[in-house]
Amino acid sequence: MFPPSPRLQPGERKSKRSRANDHEEEEEEGRTEMSESGTQLFARLEARRCLKDVEPRLFADDGGPDRGEVVEVYGPEGTGKTELLYHLLCRCILPEAAGGLEVDVVFVDTDYSLDVFRLASVLDSRLSAGGSAGFDDAILRSCLTRLLVVRCSSSSQLLLTLHFLETTLSSRPRASLLLIDSISAFYWSDRSEGGASVAKQEEKLSRCSELLGRLLRDYKITIFATCHPIRRSSSGPPSSSEADRSHLCRAWQRLVTHRLVCSRQEAEHNPANGDEGSGEQRNRQVFTVHCSSWTGTKSSRVSSFRVTDGGVEFIWTQRPPPGLSAIL
């Protein structure tokens, strides 16, 4: 057993041999960092799938989000935001033979609202409707392997997740979409921890936004993130106050290039027919999405959909009237 190396006393200098060993260790660390940076550089140069055609019925005529762009899906609870994410998620992880894009997706679940059984049900319905030859459970499992789910219970965990997400993107060059449900989940807890200082209240979300901006710049992914209003509002078309999301920090707002404002229309029912609360009644519930984009020429679109057992079913799509465009 070798004796421990003697510690330097104050005023003593390292020997030439010790300095040489330290220099070799620094060079070894430098080579490791260069190797990691080379892997990351290769992943950044790898062309990732563009998602402008992820859902043409949602976005304006110039297409959906391009590489490095952010879509905020805004609306109160019960307006179809999560179902809309399932729809987009299935579109991405489905094989091309079934009408999908066949790309990898990272789902960051901060609301703990991801229902895997519901997602599998929608996938199963899409695969059956797409007429996939020889459809079986193996294809469904193959779709789910393209999905990586991460759950966070605090803004600190979200910050760490985004910090280490670079390693995931480096190892999965087919990962093109990052879903966050929701980006505003920790608004009130951060506000409470920050005290009276607005800068402290927004510090963690601002740092998360900076990390997201770096991932957008370096890896050219696309981000969809849901956002809840800070106050409950009645269903119906969004008002100018509902469309204002100034409760989130400016660092996040600067990232957003598209906004989908979701609302719910009250479904009509006839109690005499005994359909209240039935599946048929729920299928008649209509959700409206007001899309606003400002990449290049500012444009907008209004779409409506129902939520069925097989997922989102679009009813109609049109450009909004001038008055509504001004609100969005």
Coordinates of C-alpha atoms in Angstrom, one line a residue:
M1 CA 0.0 0.0 0.0
F2 CA 1.5 3.4 -1.0
P3 CA 1.7 6.2 1.5
P4 CA -0.5 9.2 0.8
S5 CA 1.1 12.1 -1.1
P6 CA 2.2 14.9 1.2
R7 CA 0.2 18.1 1.1
L8 CA 1.8 21.3 0.1
Q9 CA 2.5 23.6 3.0
P10 CA 1.8 27.4 2.6
G11 CA 4.6 29.0 0.6
E12 CA 5.8 25.8 -1.0
R13 CA 5.8 25.3 -4.8
K14 CA 5.0 22.1 -6.7
S15 CA 7.9 20.2 -8.2
K16 CA 8.5 19.9 -11.9
R17 CA 7.1 16.4 -11.9
S18 CA 3.9 17.4 -10.2
R19 CA 3.4 20.3 -12.6
A20 CA 4.0 17.9 -15.5
N21 CA 1.4 15.5 -14.1
D22 CA -1.1 18.3 -13.7
H23 CA -0.5 19.5 -17.3
E24 CA -1.1 15.9 -18.6
E25 CA -4.4 15.7 -16.7
E26 CA -5.5 19.1 -18.1
E27 CA -4.7 17.9 -21.6
E28 CA -6.7 14.7 -21.1
E29 CA -9.7 16.7 -19.8
G30 CA -9.4 18.9 -22.8
R31 CA -9.3 15.9 -25.2
T32 CA -12.5 14.6 -23.6
E33 CA -14.3 17.9 -23.9
M34 CA -13.2 18.2 -27.5
S35 CA -14.6 14.6 -28.2
E36 CA -17.9 15.6 -26.6
S37 CA -18.1 18.8 -28.5
G38 CA -17.4 16.9 -31.8
T39 CA -20.3 14.6 -31.1
Q40 CA -22.6 17.5 -30.4
L41 CA -21.4 19.3 -33.5
F42 CA -22.2 16.3 -35.7
A43 CA -25.7 16.1 -34.1
R44 CA -26.2 19.8 -34.8
L45 CA -25.1 19.5 -38.5
E46 CA -27.4 16.5 -38.9
A47 CA -30.5 17.7 -40.8
R48 CA -33.6 17.3 -38.7
R49 CA -37.1 16.9 -40.2
C50 CA -38.9 20.2 -40.9
L51 CA -42.4 20.2 -39.3
K52 CA -44.1 22.9 -41.5
D53 CA -46.6 20.3 -42.7
V54 CA -47.3 18.9 -39.2
E55 CA -51.0 20.0 -39.5
P56 CA -51.9 22.3 -42.4
R57 CA -55.5 22.8 -41.0
L58 CA -54.1 24.6 -38.0
F59 CA -51.7 27.1 -39.5
A60 CA -52.0 29.8 -42.1
D61 CA -51.3 29.3 -45.8
D62 CA -47.5 29.8 -45.5
G63 CA -47.3 26.6 -43.4
G64 CA -46.6 25.6 -39.8
P65 CA -43.5 26.1 -37.7
D66 CA -40.1 25.8 -39.3
R67 CA -36.9 24.5 -37.7
G68 CA -36.0 26.6 -34.7
E69 CA -39.5 28.0 -34.1
V70 CA -41.8 27.9 -31.1
V71 CA -45.6 27.4 -30.9
E72 CA -47.5 28.4 -27.8
V73 CA -50.8 26.6 -27.3
Y74 CA -52.8 28.9 -25.0
G75 CA -56.1 28.4 -23.3
P76 CA -57.9 27.5 -20.0
E77 CA -58.5 24.0 -18.8
G78 CA -61.0 22.0 -20.9
T79 CA -60.3 23.7 -24.2
G80 CA -58.7 20.7 -26.0
K81 CA -55.0 21.7 -25.6
T82 CA -53.8 18.3 -24.4
E83 CA -55.9 16.4 -27.1
L84 CA -54.4 18.7 -29.7
L85 CA -50.9 17.8 -28.5
Y86 CA -51.8 14.1 -28.8
H87 CA -52.9 14.8 -32.3
L88 CA -49.6 16.4 -33.2
L89 CA -47.6 13.8 -31.3
C90 CA -49.3 10.9 -33.2
R91 CA -48.7 12.7 -36.5
C92 CA -45.0 12.9 -35.7
I93 CA -44.3 9.3 -34.4
L94 CA -46.6 7.5 -36.9
P95 CA -44.7 5.8 -39.8
E96 CA -44.7 7.5 -43.1
A97 CA -46.7 4.6 -44.6
A98 CA -49.6 5.5 -42.2
G99 CA -49.4 9.2 -43.0
G100 CA -47.0 10.2 -40.3
L101 CA -43.7 12.0 -40.2
E102 CA -41.7 9.2 -38.5
V103 CA -39.6 11.4 -36.2
D104 CA -38.6 11.2 -32.6
V105 CA -40.5 13.4 -30.0
V106 CA -39.5 14.5 -26.5
F107 CA -42.5 15.1 -24.2
V108 CA -41.8 17.1 -21.0
D109 CA -44.9 16.5 -18.8
T110 CA -45.0 19.2 -16.0
D111 CA -48.8 18.8 -15.3
Y112 CA -48.6 15.0 -15.0
S113 CA -51.5 14.9 -17.5
L114 CA -50.0 12.5 -20.1
D115 CA -52.4 9.6 -20.5
V116 CA -50.4 6.8 -22.2
F117 CA -53.5 4.6 -22.6
R118 CA -55.4 7.5 -24.4
L119 CA -52.3 8.1 -26.6
A120 CA -52.1 4.4 -27.5
S121 CA -55.8 4.4 -28.3
V122 CA -55.4 7.3 -30.7
L123 CA -52.4 5.7 -32.3
D124 CA -54.3 2.5 -32.8
S125 CA -57.2 4.3 -34.4
R126 CA -54.9 6.2 -36.8
L127 CA -53.0 3.1 -37.8
S128 CA -56.3 1.3 -38.5
A129 CA -57.7 4.2 -40.5
G130 CA -54.4 4.6 -42.4
G131 CA -54.8 1.0 -43.7
S132 CA -51.3 0.0 -42.6
A133 CA -50.5 -3.4 -44.2
G134 CA -50.1 -6.1 -41.6
F135 CA -50.8 -3.7 -38.7
D136 CA -50.1 -5.4 -35.3
D137 CA -48.9 -4.5 -31.9
A138 CA -45.3 -4.4 -33.1
I139 CA -46.0 -1.4 -35.2
L140 CA -47.7 0.3 -32.3
R141 CA -44.7 -0.4 -30.0
S142 CA -42.4 0.9 -32.7
C143 CA -44.3 4.2 -32.7
L144 CA -44.0 4.5 -29.0
T145 CA -40.2 3.9 -29.1
R146 CA -40.0 7.2 -30.9
L147 CA -41.4 9.0 -27.9
L148 CA -39.3 10.0 -24.8
V149 CA -41.3 11.1 -21.8
V150 CA -39.8 13.2 -19.0
R151 CA -41.8 14.3 -15.9
C152 CA -40.9 17.4 -13.8
S153 CA -42.5 18.5 -10.6
S154 CA -40.8 21.8 -10.1
S155 CA -39.1 24.6 -12.2
S156 CA -35.8 23.4 -10.8
Q157 CA -36.3 20.0 -12.2
L158 CA -37.4 21.5 -15.5
L159 CA -34.3 23.6 -15.6
L160 CA -32.1 20.5 -15.0
T161 CA -34.0 18.5 -17.6
L162 CA -33.5 21.2 -20.3
H163 CA -29.8 21.4 -19.3
F164 CA -29.2 17.7 -20.0
L165 CA -31.6 17.5 -23.0
E166 CA -28.6 18.4 -25.2
T167 CA -27.2 14.9 -24.6
T168 CA -30.5 13.4 -25.6
L169 CA -30.6 15.4 -28.8
S170 CA -27.0 14.5 -29.6
S171 CA -27.8 10.8 -29.3
R172 CA -31.1 11.0 -31.2
P173 CA -30.6 12.9 -34.5
R174 CA -34.2 12.1 -35.6
A175 CA -35.6 14.0 -32.6
S176 CA -37.4 17.0 -34.2
L177 CA -40.1 18.0 -31.8
L178 CA -40.1 19.0 -28.1
L179 CA -43.5 19.1 -26.4
I180 CA -43.9 20.9 -23.0
D181 CA -47.2 20.5 -21.2
S182 CA -47.2 23.1 -19.7
I183 CA -44.6 25.9 -19.7
S184 CA -46.7 27.8 -17.1
A185 CA -47.1 24.9 -14.6
F186 CA -44.9 26.4 -12.0
Y187 CA -45.9 30.0 -12.3
W188 CA -47.5 30.4 -8.9
S189 CA -44.8 28.4 -7.0
D190 CA -42.1 30.5 -8.6
R191 CA -44.0 33.6 -7.8
S192 CA -44.2 32.5 -4.1
E193 CA -40.5 31.6 -3.9
G194 CA -39.5 34.9 -5.5
G195 CA -41.1 37.1 -2.9
A196 CA -41.6 40.7 -3.8
S197 CA -38.9 40.7 -6.5
V198 CA -40.2 40.3 -10.0
A199 CA -36.7 39.4 -11.2
K200 CA -36.6 36.5 -8.6
Q201 CA -40.1 35.4 -9.6
E202 CA -39.1 35.1 -13.2
E203 CA -35.5 33.9 -12.8
K204 CA -36.1 30.2 -13.3
L205 CA -38.4 30.5 -16.3
S206 CA -36.0 33.0 -17.8
R207 CA -33.1 30.5 -17.5
C208 CA -35.3 27.8 -18.9
S209 CA -36.1 30.1 -21.9
E210 CA -32.4 30.8 -22.4
L211 CA -31.7 27.0 -22.5
L212 CA -34.6 26.5 -24.9
G213 CA -33.2 29.3 -27.1
R214 CA -29.8 27.5 -27.2
L215 CA -31.4 24.2 -28.2
L216 CA -33.4 25.9 -30.9
R217 CA -30.3 27.6 -32.3
D218 CA -27.9 24.6 -32.1
Y219 CA -30.2 21.7 -32.9
K220 CA -33.0 23.3 -35.0
I221 CA -35.8 21.5 -33.3
T222 CA -39.4 22.7 -33.1
I223 CA -41.2 23.4 -29.8
F224 CA -44.9 23.2 -28.9
A225 CA -45.7 24.3 -25.4
T226 CA -49.1 24.7 -23.7
C227 CA -49.8 27.7 -21.5
H228 CA -52.6 28.3 -19.0
P229 CA -54.1 31.7 -18.2
I230 CA -53.6 33.0 -14.6
R231 CA -57.3 33.5 -14.1
R232 CA -60.2 31.3 -15.0
S233 CA -62.3 32.6 -17.9
S234 CA -65.6 31.6 -19.4
S235 CA -65.8 29.6 -22.6
G236 CA -66.2 31.2 -25.9
P237 CA -64.1 33.2 -28.3
P238 CA -60.9 34.7 -26.8
S239 CA -61.0 38.3 -25.7
S240 CA -58.1 40.7 -25.9
S241 CA -57.4 40.1 -22.2
E242 CA -57.3 36.4 -22.6
A243 CA -54.9 36.7 -25.5
D244 CA -52.5 38.7 -23.4
R245 CA -49.9 36.4 -21.9
S246 CA -47.8 39.0 -20.2
H247 CA -47.7 36.9 -17.0
L248 CA -44.9 34.9 -18.5
C249 CA -41.4 36.4 -18.7
R250 CA -40.2 38.3 -21.7
A251 CA -37.5 35.8 -22.4
W252 CA -40.2 33.2 -23.1
Q253 CA -42.3 35.6 -25.1
R254 CA -39.4 36.5 -27.4
L255 CA -39.1 32.8 -28.4
V256 CA -42.7 32.4 -29.5
T257 CA -43.3 32.7 -33.3
H258 CA -46.8 31.1 -33.5
R259 CA -49.7 31.2 -31.1
L260 CA -52.7 28.8 -30.9
V261 CA -55.5 30.3 -28.7
C262 CA -58.0 27.5 -27.8
S263 CA -61.5 28.0 -26.6
R264 CA -64.6 25.8 -26.1
Q265 CA -68.1 26.2 -27.5
E266 CA -70.9 25.0 -25.4
A267 CA -72.4 21.8 -26.9
E268 CA -76.1 21.8 -27.5
H269 CA -78.0 18.9 -26.0
N270 CA -81.6 17.8 -25.7
P271 CA -82.4 16.2 -22.3
A272 CA -85.5 14.7 -23.7
N273 CA -83.4 12.4 -25.9
G274 CA -81.4 11.2 -22.9
D275 CA -78.1 12.0 -24.5
E276 CA -76.7 14.3 -21.8
G277 CA -73.3 13.0 -20.7
S278 CA -73.3 10.3 -23.3
G279 CA -70.4 9.6 -25.7
E280 CA -72.5 11.1 -28.6
Q281 CA -73.0 14.3 -26.6
R282 CA -69.3 14.6 -25.8
N283 CA -68.5 14.2 -29.5
R284 CA -70.7 17.2 -30.3
Q285 CA -68.5 19.4 -28.1
V286 CA -66.7 21.8 -30.4
F287 CA -63.3 23.4 -29.8
T288 CA -62.0 26.5 -31.7
V289 CA -58.4 27.3 -32.3
H290 CA -57.3 30.8 -33.4
C291 CA -53.8 30.7 -34.9
S292 CA -51.6 33.7 -35.2
S293 CA -48.2 33.6 -36.8
W294 CA -45.6 36.4 -37.3
T295 CA -42.7 34.7 -39.2
G296 CA -42.3 37.0 -42.1
T297 CA -45.8 38.2 -43.1
K298 CA -48.2 38.2 -40.2
S299 CA -51.1 35.8 -40.8
S300 CA -53.9 34.0 -39.0
R301 CA -56.4 31.3 -39.3
V302 CA -59.4 29.9 -37.3
S303 CA -60.1 26.1 -37.1
S304 CA -62.7 24.0 -35.2
F305 CA -62.5 20.4 -34.1
R306 CA -64.2 17.7 -32.1
V307 CA -62.6 15.2 -29.8
T308 CA -63.7 11.6 -30.6
D309 CA -62.6 8.2 -29.5
G310 CA -60.1 8.2 -32.4
G311 CA -58.7 11.6 -31.5
V312 CA -59.1 15.1 -33.0
E313 CA -61.5 15.5 -35.9
F314 CA -61.4 18.8 -37.7
I315 CA -64.7 20.3 -38.8
W316 CA -63.8 23.5 -40.7
T317 CA -61.0 25.9 -41.2
Q318 CA -61.2 29.5 -42.3
R319 CA -59.5 32.9 -42.1
P320 CA -60.8 35.0 -39.3
P321 CA -62.7 38.3 -39.9
P322 CA -60.6 41.5 -39.7
G323 CA -61.9 42.3 -36.2
L324 CA -60.8 39.0 -34.7
S325 CA -57.4 39.2 -36.5
A326 CA -56.8 42.4 -34.7
I327 CA -57.4 40.8 -31.3
L328 CA -55.0 37.9 -32.1

